[in-house]
Coordinates of C-alpha atoms (C1' of nucleotides) in Angstrom, one line a residue:
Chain A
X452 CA 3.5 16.3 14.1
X453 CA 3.3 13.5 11.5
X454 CA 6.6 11.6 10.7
X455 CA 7.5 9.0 8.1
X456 CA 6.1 6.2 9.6
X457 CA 2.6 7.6 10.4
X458 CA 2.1 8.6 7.0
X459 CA 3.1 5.4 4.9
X460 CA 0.8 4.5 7.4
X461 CA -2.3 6.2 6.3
X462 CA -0.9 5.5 2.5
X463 CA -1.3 1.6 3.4
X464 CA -4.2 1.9 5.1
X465 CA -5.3 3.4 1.7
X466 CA -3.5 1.6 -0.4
X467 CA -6.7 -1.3 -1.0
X468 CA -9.2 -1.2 -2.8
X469 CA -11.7 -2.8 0.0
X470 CA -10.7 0.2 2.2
X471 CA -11.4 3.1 -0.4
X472 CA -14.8 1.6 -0.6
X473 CA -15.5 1.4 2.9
X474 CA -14.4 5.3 3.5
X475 CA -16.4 5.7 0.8
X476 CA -19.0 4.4 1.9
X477 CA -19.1 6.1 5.7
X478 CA -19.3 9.1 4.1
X479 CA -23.1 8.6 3.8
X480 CA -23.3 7.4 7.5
X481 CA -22.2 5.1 10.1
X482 CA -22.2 2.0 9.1
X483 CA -22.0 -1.6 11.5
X484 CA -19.4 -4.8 10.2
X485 CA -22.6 -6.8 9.1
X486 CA -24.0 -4.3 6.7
X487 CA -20.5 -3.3 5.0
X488 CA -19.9 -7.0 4.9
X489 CA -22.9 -7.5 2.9
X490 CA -22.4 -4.8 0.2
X491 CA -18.4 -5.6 -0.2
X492 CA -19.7 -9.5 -0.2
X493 CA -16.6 -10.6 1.8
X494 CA -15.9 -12.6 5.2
X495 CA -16.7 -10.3 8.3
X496 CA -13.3 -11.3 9.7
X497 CA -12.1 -9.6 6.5
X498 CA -14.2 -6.8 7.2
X499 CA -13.1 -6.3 10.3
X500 CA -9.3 -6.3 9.7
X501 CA -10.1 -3.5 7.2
X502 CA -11.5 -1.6 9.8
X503 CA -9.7 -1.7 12.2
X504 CA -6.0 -0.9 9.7
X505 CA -8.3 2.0 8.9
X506 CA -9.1 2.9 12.6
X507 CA -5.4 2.1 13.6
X508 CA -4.5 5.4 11.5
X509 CA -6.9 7.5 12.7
X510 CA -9.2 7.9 9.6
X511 CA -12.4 5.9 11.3
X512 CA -13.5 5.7 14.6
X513 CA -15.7 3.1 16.4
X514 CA -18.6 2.8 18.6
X515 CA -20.3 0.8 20.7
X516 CA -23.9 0.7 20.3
X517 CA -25.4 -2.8 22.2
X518 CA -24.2 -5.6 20.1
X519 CA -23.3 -3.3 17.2
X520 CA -20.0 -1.7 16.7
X521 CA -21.2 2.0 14.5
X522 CA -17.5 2.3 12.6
X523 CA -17.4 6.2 11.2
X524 CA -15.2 9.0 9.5
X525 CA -13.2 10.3 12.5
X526 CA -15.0 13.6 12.5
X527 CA -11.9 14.8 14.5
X528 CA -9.3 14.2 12.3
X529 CA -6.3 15.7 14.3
X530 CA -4.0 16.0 11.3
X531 CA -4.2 18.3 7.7
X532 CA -2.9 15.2 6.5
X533 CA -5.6 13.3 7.0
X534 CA -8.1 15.4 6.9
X535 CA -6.9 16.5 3.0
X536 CA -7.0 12.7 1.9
X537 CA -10.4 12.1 3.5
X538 CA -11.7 15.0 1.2
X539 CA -9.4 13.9 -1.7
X540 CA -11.1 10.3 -1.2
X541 CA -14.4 12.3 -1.0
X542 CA -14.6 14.1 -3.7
X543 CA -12.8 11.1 -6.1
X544 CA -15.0 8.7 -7.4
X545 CA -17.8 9.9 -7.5
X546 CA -18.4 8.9 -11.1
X547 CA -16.8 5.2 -10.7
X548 CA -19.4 2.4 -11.4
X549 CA -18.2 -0.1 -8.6
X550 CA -18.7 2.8 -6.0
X551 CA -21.9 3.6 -7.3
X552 CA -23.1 0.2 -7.7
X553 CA -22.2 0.0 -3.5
X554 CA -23.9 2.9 -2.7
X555 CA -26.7 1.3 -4.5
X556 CA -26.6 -1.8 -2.5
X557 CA -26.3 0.3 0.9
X558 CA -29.4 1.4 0.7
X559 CA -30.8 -2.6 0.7
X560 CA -28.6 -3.0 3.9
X561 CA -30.2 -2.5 7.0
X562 CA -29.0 -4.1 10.0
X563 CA -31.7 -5.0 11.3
X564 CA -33.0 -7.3 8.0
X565 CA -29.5 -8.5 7.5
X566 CA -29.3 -9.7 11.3
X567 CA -32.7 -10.9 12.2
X568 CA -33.1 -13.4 9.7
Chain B
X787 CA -11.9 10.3 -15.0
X788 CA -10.1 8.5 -12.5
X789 CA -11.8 4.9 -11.6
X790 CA -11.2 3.0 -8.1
X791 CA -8.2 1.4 -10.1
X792 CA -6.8 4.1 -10.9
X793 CA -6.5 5.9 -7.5
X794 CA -5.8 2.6 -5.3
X795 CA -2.4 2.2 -8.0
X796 CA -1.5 5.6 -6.7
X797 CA -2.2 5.0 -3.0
X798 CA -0.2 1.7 -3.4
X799 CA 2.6 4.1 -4.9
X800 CA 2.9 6.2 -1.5
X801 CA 2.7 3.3 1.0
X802 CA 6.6 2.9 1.5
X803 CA 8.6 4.8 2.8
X804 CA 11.3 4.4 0.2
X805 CA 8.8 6.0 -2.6
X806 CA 7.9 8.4 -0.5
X807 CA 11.3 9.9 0.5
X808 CA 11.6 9.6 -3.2
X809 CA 8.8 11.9 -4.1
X810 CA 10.8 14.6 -1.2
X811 CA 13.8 14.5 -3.0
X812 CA 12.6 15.0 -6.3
X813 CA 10.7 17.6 -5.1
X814 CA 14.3 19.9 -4.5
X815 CA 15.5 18.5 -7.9
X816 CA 15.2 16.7 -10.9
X817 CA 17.6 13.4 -9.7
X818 CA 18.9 10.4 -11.4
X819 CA 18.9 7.1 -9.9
X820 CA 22.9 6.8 -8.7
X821 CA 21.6 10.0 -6.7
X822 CA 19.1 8.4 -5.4
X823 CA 20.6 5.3 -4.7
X824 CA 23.2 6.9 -2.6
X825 CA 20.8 9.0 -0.4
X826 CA 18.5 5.6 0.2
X827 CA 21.2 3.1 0.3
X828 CA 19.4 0.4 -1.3
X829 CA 20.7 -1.3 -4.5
X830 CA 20.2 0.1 -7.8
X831 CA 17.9 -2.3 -9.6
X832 CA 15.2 -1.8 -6.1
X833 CA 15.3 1.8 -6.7
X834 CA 14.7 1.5 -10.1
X835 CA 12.0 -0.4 -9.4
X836 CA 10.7 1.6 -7.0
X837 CA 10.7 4.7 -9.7
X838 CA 9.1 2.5 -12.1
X839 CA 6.1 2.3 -9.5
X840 CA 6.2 5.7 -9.3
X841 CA 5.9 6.6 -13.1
X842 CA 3.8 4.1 -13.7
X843 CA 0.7 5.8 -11.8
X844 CA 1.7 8.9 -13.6
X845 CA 3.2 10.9 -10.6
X846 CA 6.5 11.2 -11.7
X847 CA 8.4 11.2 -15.3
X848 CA 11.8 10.3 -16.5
X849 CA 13.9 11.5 -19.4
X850 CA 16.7 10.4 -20.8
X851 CA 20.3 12.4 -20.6
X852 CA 23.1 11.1 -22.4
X853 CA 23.9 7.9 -20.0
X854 CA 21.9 9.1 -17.2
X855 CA 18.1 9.4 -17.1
X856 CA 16.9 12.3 -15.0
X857 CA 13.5 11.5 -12.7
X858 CA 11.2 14.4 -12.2
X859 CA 7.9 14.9 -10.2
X860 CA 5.5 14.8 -13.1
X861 CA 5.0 19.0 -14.0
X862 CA 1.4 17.6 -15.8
X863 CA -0.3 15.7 -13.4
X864 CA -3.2 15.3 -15.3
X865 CA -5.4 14.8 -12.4
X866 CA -6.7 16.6 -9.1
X867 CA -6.2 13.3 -7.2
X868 CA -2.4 13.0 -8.1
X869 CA -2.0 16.9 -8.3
X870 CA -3.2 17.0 -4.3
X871 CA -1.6 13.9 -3.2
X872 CA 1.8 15.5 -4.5
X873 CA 0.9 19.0 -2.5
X874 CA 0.1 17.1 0.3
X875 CA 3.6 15.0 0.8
X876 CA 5.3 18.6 -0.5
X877 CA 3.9 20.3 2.5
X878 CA 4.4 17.2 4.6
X879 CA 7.2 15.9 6.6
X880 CA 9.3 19.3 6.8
X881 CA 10.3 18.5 10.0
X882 CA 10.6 14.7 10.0
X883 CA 14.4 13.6 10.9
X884 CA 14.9 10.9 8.0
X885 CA 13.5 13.5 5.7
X886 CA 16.1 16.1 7.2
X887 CA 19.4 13.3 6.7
X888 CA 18.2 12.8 3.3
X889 CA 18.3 16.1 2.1
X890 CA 21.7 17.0 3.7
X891 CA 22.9 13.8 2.0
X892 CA 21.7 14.9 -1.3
X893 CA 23.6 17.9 -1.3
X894 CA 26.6 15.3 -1.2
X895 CA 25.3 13.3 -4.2
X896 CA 27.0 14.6 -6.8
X897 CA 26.4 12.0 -10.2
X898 CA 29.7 13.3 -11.7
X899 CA 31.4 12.2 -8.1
X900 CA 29.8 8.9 -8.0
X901 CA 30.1 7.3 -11.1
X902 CA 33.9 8.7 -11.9
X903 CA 35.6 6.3 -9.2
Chain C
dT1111 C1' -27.9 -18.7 33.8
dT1112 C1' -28.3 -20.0 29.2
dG1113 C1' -28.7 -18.9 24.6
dT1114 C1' -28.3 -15.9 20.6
dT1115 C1' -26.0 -12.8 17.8
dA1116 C1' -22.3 -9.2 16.3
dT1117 C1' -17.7 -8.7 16.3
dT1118 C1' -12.9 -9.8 17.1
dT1119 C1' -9.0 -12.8 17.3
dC1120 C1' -6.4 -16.8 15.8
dG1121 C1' -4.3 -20.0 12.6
dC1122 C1' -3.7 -20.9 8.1
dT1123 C1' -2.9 -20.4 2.9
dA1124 C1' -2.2 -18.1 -1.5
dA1125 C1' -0.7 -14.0 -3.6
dA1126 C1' 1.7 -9.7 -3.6
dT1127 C1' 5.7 -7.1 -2.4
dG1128 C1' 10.5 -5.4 -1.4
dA1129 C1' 15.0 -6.8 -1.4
dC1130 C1' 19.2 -8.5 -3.8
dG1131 C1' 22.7 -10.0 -7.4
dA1132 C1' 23.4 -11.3 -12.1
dA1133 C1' 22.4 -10.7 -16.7
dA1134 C1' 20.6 -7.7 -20.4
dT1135 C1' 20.0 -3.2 -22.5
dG1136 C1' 21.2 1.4 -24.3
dA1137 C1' 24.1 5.4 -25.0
dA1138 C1' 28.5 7.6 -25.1
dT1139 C1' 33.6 7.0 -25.9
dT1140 C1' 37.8 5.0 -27.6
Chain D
dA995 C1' 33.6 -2.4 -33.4
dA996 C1' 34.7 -2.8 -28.8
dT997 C1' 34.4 -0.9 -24.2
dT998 C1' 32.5 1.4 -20.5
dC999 C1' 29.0 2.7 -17.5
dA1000 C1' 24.0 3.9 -16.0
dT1001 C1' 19.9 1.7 -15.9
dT1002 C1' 16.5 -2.0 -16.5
dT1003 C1' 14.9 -6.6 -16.4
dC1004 C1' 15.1 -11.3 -14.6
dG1005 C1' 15.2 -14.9 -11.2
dT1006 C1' 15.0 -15.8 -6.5
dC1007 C1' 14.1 -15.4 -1.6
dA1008 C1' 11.9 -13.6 2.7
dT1009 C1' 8.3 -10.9 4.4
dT1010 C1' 3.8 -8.9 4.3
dT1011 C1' -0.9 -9.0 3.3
dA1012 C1' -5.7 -10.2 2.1
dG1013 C1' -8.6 -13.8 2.3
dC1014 C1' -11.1 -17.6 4.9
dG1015 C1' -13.3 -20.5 8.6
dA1016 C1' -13.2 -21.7 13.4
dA1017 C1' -12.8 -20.3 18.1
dA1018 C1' -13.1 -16.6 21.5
dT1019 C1' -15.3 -12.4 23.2
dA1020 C1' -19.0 -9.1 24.2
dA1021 C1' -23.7 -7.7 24.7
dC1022 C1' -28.4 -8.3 24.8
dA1023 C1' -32.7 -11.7 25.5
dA1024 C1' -35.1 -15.3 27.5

DNA sequence: TTGTTATTTCGCTAAATGACGAAATGAATT
DNA sequence: AATTCATTTCGTCATTTAGCGAAATAACAA
């Protein structure tokens, strides 16, 4: 049961623009810090507080892999609150030029070029 | 077509609390802002503000009534994102407390009652 | 163990936001 | 025209927030 508080919450937490791209961009796949650092070209301390307002109200989930944290759309998203924005934020945008222009630049972003230089 | 602007402006319209318990009350009633400021208890020129906010991303409307002006959830929400968003804080919160206090104190807020003292 | 690398936390700054009271505006009434 | 009253706008203040770089932490590699 979702009171007041929890879902300002999830409003805040979608309430930024930086955030509305990341979800955006975890729908494709799990995605690591360094590689949405790279396409949102901002600090990864930055990056990080993003994600973890966006984990703090259950929309995103992380995961350990090795030195890598895999951040994610909670695919368990125990709430029809949540659940209804991560579709509305889904199926918005699809047309927008910045979004595209980051999806584009996802697909240069692998973790492994990005890190082993 | 809604860009990332666009749709950030309305999720920094539902993340407070204020605006959102707004968006409940309207939803029993047109309401105009001595109501409201009597159910939130905050001072007329912040809820003003805060319903400014509100029409400004297009999810509510105002009209002018003789002295008064009547606030309204938009009935032409020209958009699936806001048309959604407004379905999902309508079915949300039914059973959250503050939500509750506020509509038993609306039933008390009668405009004629609090601007004839 | 020591070093390297990805991420988080900390401390700080600049900008945005929510709150208020006072002054301005707009519409009805006298 | 002057007054009254609901609302909006303005100026200010305190708090929050997004941003950064530096330091701390965590996990693998040598």
């Amino acid at each position: 049961m979702e009171d007041l508080k929890d879902i300002t919450k999830v409003f805040k937490a979608l309430a930024d623009s930086s955030r509305v791209r990341i979800i955006k961009m975890l729908e494709s796949k799990p995605l690591c810090v360094c590689e949405i650092t790279f396409v949102l070209n901002l600090s990864t301390s930055t990056v990080s507080k993003h994600l973890s307002i966006l984990r703090d109200c259950g929309l995103i989930l992380d995961e350990k892999n090795g030195k890598w944290v895999n951040y994610m759309i909670n695919p368990d998203l125990n709430s029809n609150l949540r659940e209804q924005l991560i579709n509305l934020v889904n199926t918005s945008l699809v047309n927008d030029n910045f979004i595209k222009l980051d999806k584009a630049n996802l697909i240069m972003a692998d973790r492994n070029l990005l890190c082993n230089i």
